[in-house]
PDB file of C-alpha atoms in Angstrom:
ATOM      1  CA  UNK A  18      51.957  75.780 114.734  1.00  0.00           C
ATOM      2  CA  UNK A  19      50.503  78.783 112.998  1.00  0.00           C
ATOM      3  CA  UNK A  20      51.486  81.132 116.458  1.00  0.00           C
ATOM      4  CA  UNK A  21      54.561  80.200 116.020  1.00  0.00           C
ATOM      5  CA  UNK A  22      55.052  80.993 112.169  1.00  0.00           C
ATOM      6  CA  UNK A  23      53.157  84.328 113.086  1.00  0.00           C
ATOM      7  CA  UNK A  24      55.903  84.328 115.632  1.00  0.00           C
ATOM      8  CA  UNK A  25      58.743  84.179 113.693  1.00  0.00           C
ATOM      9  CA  UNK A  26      57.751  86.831 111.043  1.00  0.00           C
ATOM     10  CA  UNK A  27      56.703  89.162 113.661  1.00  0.00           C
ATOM     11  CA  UNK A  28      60.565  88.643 115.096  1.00  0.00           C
ATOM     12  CA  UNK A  29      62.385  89.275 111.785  1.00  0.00           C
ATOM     13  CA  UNK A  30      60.632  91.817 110.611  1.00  0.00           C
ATOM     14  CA  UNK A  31      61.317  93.447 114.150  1.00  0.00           C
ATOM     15  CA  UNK A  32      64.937  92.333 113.601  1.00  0.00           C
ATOM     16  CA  UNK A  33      65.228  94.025 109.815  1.00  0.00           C
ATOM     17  CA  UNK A  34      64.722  97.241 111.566  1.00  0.00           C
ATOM     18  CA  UNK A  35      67.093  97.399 114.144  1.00  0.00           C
ATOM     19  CA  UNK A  36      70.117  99.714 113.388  1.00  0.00           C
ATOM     20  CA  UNK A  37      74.187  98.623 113.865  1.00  0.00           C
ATOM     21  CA  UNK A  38      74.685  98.781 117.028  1.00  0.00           C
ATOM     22  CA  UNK A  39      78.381  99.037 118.932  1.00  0.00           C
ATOM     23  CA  UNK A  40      80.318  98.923 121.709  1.00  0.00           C
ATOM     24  CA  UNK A  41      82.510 101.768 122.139  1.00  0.00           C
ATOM     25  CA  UNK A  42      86.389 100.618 122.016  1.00  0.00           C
ATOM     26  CA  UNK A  43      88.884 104.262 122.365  1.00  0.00           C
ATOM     27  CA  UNK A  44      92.326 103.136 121.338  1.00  0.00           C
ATOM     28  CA  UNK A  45      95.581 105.443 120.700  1.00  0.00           C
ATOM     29  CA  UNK A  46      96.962 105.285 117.359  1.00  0.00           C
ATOM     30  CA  UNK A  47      99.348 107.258 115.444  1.00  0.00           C
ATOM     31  CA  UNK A  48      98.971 110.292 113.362  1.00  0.00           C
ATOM     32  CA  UNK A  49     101.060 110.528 110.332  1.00  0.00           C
ATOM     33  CA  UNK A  50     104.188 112.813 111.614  1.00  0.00           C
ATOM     34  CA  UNK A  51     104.387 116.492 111.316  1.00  0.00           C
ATOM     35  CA  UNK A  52     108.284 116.695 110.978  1.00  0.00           C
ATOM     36  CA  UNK A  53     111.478 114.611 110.886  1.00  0.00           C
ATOM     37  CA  UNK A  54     114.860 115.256 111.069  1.00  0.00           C
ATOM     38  CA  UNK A  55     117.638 113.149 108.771  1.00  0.00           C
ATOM     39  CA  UNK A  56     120.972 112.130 107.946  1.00  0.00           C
ATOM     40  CA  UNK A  57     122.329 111.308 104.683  1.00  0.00           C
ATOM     41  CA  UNK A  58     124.359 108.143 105.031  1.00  0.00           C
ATOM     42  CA  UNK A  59     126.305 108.772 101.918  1.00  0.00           C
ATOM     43  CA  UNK A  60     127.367 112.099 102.646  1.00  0.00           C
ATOM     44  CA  UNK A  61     128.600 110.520 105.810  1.00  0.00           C
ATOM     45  CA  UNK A  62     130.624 108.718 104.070  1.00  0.00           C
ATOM     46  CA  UNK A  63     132.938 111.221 102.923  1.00  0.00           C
ATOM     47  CA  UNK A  64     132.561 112.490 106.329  1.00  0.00           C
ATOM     48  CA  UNK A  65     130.490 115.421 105.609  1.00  0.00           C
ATOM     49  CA  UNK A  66     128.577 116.652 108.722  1.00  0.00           C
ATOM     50  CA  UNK A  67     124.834 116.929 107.713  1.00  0.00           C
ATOM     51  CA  UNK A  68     121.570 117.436 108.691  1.00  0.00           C
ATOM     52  CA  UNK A  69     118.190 117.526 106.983  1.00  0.00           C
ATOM     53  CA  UNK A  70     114.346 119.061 108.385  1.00  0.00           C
ATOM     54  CA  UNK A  71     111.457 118.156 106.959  1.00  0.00           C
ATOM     55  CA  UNK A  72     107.817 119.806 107.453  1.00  0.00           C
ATOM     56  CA  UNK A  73     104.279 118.359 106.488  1.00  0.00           C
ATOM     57  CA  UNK A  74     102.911 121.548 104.791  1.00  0.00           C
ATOM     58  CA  UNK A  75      99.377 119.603 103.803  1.00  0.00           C
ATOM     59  CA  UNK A  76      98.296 115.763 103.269  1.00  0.00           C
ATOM     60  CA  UNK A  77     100.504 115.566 100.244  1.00  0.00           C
ATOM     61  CA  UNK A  78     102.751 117.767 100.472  1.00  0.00           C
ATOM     62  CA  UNK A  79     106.216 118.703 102.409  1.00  0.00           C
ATOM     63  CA  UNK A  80     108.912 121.164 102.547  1.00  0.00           C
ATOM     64  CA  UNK A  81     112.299 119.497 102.975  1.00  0.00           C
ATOM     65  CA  UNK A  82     115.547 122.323 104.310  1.00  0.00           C
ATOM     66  CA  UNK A  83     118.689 120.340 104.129  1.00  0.00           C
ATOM     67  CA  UNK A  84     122.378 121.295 104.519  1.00  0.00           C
ATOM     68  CA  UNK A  85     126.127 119.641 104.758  1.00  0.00           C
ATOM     69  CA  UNK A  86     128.861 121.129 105.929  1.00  0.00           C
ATOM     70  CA  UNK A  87     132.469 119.643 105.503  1.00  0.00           C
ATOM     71  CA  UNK A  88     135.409 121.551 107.256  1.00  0.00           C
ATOM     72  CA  UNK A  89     138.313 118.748 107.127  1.00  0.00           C
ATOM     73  CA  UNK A  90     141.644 118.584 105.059  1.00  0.00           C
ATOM     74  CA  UNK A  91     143.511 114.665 104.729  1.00  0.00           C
ATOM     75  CA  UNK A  92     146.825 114.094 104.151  1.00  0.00           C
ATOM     76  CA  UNK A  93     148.572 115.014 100.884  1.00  0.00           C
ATOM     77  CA  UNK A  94     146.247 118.129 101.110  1.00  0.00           C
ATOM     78  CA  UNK A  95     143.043 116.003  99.968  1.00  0.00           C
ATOM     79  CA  UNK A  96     140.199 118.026 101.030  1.00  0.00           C
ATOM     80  CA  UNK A  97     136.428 117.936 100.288  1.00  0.00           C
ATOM     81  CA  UNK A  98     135.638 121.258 102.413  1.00  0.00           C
ATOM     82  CA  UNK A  99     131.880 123.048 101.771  1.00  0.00           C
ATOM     83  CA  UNK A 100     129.026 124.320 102.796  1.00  0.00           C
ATOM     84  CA  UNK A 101     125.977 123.113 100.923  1.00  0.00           C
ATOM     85  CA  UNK A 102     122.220 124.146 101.364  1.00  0.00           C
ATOM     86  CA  UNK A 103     119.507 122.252  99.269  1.00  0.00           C
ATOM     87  CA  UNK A 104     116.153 123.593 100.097  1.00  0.00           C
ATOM     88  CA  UNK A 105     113.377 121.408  98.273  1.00  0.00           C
ATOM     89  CA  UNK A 106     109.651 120.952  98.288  1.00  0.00           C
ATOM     90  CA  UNK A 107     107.791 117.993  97.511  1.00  0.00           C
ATOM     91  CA  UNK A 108     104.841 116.164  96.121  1.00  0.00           C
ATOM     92  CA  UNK A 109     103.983 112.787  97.187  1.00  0.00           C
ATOM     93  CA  UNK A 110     101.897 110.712  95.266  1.00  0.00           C
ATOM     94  CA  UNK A 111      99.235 109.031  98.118  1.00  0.00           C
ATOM     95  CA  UNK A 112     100.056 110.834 101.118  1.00  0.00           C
ATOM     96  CA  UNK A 113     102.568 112.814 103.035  1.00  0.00           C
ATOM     97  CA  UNK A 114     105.824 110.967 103.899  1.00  0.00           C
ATOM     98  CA  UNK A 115     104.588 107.443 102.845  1.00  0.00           C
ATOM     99  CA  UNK A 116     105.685 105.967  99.866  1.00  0.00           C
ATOM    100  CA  UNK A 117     107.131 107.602  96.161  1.00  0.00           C
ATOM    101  CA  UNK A 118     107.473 111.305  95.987  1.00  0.00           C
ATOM    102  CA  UNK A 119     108.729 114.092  93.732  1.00  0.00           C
ATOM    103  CA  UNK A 120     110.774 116.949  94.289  1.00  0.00           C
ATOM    104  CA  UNK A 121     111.629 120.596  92.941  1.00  0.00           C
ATOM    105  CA  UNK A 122     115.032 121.792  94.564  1.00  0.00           C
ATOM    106  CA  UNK A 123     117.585 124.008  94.565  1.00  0.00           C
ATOM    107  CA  UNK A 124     121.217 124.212  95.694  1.00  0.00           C
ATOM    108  CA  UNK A 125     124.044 126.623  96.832  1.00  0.00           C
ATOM    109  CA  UNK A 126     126.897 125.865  97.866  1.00  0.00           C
ATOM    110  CA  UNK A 127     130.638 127.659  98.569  1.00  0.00           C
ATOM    111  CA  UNK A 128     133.155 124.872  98.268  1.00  0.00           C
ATOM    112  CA  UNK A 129     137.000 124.504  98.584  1.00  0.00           C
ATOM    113  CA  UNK A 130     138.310 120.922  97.099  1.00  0.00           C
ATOM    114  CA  UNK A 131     141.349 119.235  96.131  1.00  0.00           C
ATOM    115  CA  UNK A 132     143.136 116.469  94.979  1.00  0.00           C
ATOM    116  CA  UNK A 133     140.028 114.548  94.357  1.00  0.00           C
ATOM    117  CA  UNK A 134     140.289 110.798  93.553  1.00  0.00           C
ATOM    118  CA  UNK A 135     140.999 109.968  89.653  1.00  0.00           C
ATOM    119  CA  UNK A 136     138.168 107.629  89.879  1.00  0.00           C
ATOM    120  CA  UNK A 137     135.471 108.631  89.533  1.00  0.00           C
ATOM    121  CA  UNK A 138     136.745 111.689  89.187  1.00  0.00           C
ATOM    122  CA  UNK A 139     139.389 112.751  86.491  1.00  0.00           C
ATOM    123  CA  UNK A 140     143.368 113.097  86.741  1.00  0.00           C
ATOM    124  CA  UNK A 141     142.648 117.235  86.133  1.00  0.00           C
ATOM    125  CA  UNK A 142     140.622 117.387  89.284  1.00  0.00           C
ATOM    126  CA  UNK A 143     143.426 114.974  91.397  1.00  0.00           C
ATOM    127  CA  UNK A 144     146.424 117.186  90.175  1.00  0.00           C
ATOM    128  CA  UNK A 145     144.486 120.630  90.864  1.00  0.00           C
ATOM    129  CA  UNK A 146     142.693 122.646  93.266  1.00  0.00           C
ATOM    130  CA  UNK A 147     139.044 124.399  93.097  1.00  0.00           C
ATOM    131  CA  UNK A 148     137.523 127.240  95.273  1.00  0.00           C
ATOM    132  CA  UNK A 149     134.761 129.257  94.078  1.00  0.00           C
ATOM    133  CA  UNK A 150     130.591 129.019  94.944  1.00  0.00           C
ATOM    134  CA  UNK A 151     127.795 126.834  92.860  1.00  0.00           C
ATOM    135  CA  UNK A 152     124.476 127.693  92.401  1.00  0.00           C
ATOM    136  CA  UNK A 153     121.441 125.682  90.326  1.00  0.00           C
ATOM    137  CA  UNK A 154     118.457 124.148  90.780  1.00  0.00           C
ATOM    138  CA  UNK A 155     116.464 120.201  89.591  1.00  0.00           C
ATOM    139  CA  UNK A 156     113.856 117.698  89.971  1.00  0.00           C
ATOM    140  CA  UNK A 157     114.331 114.535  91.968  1.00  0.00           C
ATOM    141  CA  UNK A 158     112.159 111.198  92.693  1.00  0.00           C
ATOM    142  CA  UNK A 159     112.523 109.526  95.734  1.00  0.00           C
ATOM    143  CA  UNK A 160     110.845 106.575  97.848  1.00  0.00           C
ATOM    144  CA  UNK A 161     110.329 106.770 101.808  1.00  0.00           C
ATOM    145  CA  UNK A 162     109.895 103.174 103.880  1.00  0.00           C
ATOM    146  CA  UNK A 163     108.490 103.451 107.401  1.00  0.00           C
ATOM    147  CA  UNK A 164     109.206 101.116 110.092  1.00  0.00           C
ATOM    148  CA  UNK A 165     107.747 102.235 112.982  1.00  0.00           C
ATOM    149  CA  UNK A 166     105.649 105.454 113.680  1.00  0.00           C
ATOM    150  CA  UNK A 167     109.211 107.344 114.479  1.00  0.00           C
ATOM    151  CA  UNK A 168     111.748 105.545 112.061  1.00  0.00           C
ATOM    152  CA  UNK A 169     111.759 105.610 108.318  1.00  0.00           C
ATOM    153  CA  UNK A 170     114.636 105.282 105.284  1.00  0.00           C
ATOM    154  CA  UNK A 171     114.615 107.523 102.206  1.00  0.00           C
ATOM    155  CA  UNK A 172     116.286 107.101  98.790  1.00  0.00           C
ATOM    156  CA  UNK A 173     116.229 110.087  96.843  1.00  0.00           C
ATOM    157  CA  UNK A 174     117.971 111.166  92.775  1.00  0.00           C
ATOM    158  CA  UNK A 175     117.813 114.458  91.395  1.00  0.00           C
ATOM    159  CA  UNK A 176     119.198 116.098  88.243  1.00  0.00           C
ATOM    160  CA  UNK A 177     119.498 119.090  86.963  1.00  0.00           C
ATOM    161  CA  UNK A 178     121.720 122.534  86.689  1.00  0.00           C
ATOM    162  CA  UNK A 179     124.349 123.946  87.938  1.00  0.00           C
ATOM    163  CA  UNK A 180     126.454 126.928  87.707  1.00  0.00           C
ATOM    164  CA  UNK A 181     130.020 127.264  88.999  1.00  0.00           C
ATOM    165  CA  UNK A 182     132.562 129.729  89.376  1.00  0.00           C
ATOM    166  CA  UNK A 183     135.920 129.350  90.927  1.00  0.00           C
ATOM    167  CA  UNK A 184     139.318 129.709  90.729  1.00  0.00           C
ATOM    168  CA  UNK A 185     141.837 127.520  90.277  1.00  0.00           C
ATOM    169  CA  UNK A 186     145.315 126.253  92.090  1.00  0.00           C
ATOM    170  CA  UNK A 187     147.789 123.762  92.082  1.00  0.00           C
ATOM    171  CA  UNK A 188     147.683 120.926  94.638  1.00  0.00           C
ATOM    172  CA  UNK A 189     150.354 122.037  96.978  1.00  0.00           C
ATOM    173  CA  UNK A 190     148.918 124.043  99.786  1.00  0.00           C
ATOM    174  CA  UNK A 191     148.689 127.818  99.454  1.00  0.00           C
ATOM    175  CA  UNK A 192     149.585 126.576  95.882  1.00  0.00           C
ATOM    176  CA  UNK A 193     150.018 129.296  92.820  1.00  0.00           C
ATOM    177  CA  UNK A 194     147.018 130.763  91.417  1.00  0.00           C
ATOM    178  CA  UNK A 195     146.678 129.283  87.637  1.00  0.00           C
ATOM    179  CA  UNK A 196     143.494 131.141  86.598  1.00  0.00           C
ATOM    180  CA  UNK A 197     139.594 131.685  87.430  1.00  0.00           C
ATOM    181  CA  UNK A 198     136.708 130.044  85.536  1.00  0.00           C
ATOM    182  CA  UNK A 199     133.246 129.597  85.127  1.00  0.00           C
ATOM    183  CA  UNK A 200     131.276 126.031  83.928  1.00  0.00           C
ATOM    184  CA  UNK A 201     127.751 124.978  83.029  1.00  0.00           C
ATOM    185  CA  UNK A 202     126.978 121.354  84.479  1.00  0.00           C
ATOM    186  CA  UNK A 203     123.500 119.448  83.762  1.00  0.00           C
ATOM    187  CA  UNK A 204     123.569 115.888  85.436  1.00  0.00           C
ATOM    188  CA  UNK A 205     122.863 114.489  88.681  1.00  0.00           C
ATOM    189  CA  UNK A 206     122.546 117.488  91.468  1.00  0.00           C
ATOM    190  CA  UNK A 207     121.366 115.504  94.593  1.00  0.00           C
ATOM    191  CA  UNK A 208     121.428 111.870  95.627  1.00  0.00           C
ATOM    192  CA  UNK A 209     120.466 110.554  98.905  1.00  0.00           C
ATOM    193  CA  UNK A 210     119.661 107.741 101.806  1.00  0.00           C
ATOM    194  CA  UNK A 211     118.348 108.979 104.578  1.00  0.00           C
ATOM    195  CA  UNK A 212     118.199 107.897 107.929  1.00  0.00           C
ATOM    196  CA  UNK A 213     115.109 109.783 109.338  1.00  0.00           C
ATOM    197  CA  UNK A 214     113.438 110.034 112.665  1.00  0.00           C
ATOM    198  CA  UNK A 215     109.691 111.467 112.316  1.00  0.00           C
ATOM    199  CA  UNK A 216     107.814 113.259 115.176  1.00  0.00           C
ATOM    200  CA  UNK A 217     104.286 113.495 115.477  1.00  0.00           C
ATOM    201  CA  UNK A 218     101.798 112.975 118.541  1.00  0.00           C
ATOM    202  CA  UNK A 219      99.006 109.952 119.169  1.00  0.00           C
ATOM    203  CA  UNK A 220      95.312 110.937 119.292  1.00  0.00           C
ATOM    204  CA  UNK A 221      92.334 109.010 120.642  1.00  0.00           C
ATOM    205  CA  UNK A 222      90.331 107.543 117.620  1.00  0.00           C
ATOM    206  CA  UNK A 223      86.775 106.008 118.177  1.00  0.00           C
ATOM    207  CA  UNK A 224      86.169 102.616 116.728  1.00  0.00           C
ATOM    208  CA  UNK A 225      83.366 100.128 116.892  1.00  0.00           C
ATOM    209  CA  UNK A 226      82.547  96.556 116.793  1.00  0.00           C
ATOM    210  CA  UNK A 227      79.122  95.222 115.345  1.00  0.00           C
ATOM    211  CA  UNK A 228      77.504  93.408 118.263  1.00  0.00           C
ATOM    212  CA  UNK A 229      74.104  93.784 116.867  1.00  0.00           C
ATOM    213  CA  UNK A 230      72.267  92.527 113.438  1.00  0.00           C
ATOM    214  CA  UNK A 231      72.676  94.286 110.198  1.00  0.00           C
ATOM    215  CA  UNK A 232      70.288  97.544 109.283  1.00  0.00           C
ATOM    216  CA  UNK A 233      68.324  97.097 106.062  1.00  0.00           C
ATOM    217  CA  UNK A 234      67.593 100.665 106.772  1.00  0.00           C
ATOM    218  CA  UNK A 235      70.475 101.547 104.394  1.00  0.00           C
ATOM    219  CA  UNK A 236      69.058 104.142 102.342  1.00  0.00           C
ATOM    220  CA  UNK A 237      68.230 106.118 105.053  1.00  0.00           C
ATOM    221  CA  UNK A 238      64.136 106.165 104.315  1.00  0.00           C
ATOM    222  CA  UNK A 239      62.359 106.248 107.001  1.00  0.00           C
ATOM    223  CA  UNK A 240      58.890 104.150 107.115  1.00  0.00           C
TER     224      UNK A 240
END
């Protein structure tokens, strides 16, 4: 009976001393993307041909180049014609294009529009016609879901300034000049959901699985 107590301390303290061992398991997984490209569906609603890049510039960070472009007159001479580019970089708040971010961006944009709906517009803007460039710049919050490794939504809201000149006509096409103007805007200067489509590329990752007993050797002493 005693060899066999003698036995069974020898064997744990044997045991105590025995690192984690594993097998190795290599599996693919996926890195968080590089770039995406995106689509604003509510610019697409006014059928405003757009298209947005977006670059991973470090782990929580990004630089987001984005750009509509509208070239269409409706009946009645309704038109919502412009180029727009809104450049912004951003600073998300865990890592980079996961979760709630914040933005600094800025805007320029030549635009030629008329006849704009009263609401939410204003009866002015419906019974005239504005050409002229805008310039400014803001700060935005936004929130990115992923749900895959290649296919995420974005909502974004940004306000800020912005400085327009133009010149004004009536409604009728090739309508009188009635005078040139400049105005001083701070409110909303960028709202957003995004359609996005993220590329990136999978890399072998080592993991293990404990097969053996646990190390009391934690502290890294050796005896």
């Amino acid at each position: 009976m005693r060899n066999h107590k003698q036995w069974v301390i020898l064997l744990a303290l044997f045991t105590a001393g025995v690192k984690v061992t594993g097998q190795e398991d290599t599996t693919q997984v996926w890195t968080i993307p590089t770039f995406g490209i995106k689509t604003n569906l509510l610019y697409d609603l006014t059928t405003s041909i757009n298209l947005g890049v977006e670059f991973k510039t470090s782990d929580r960070t990004s630089l987001d180049l984005s750009g509509s472009w509208n070239p269409f007159t409706f009946s009645d001479n309704r038109k919502w014609k412009h180029v727009l580019i809104q450049p912004e970089f951003r600073l998300w708040t865990k890592e980079t294009f996961s979760g709630h971010f914040f933005g600094l961006h800025a805007h320029y944009a030549y635009y030629n529009v008329s006849r704009l709906p009263h609401s939410p517009f204003s009866e002015y803007m419906e019974n005239h016609r504005f050409e002229g460039w805008l310039a400014g710049a803001g700060l935005s919050y936004g929130y990115r879901w992923n749900f895959s490794p290649n296919w995420g939504l974005e909502a974004t809201l940004g306000v800020g300034y912005t400085h327009l000149d133009y010149d004004k006509y009536g409604c009728k096409k090739c309508g009188e000049k009635l005078g040139s103007d400049t105005k001083n805007y701070f409110g909303p200067t960028k709202i957003g959901v995004s359609l996005i489509y993220s590329f990136g590329k999978t890399l072998p990752r080592k993991s293990y699985k404990q097969v053996g007993s646990i190390s009391h050797q934690s502290t890294g002493r050796k005896k």
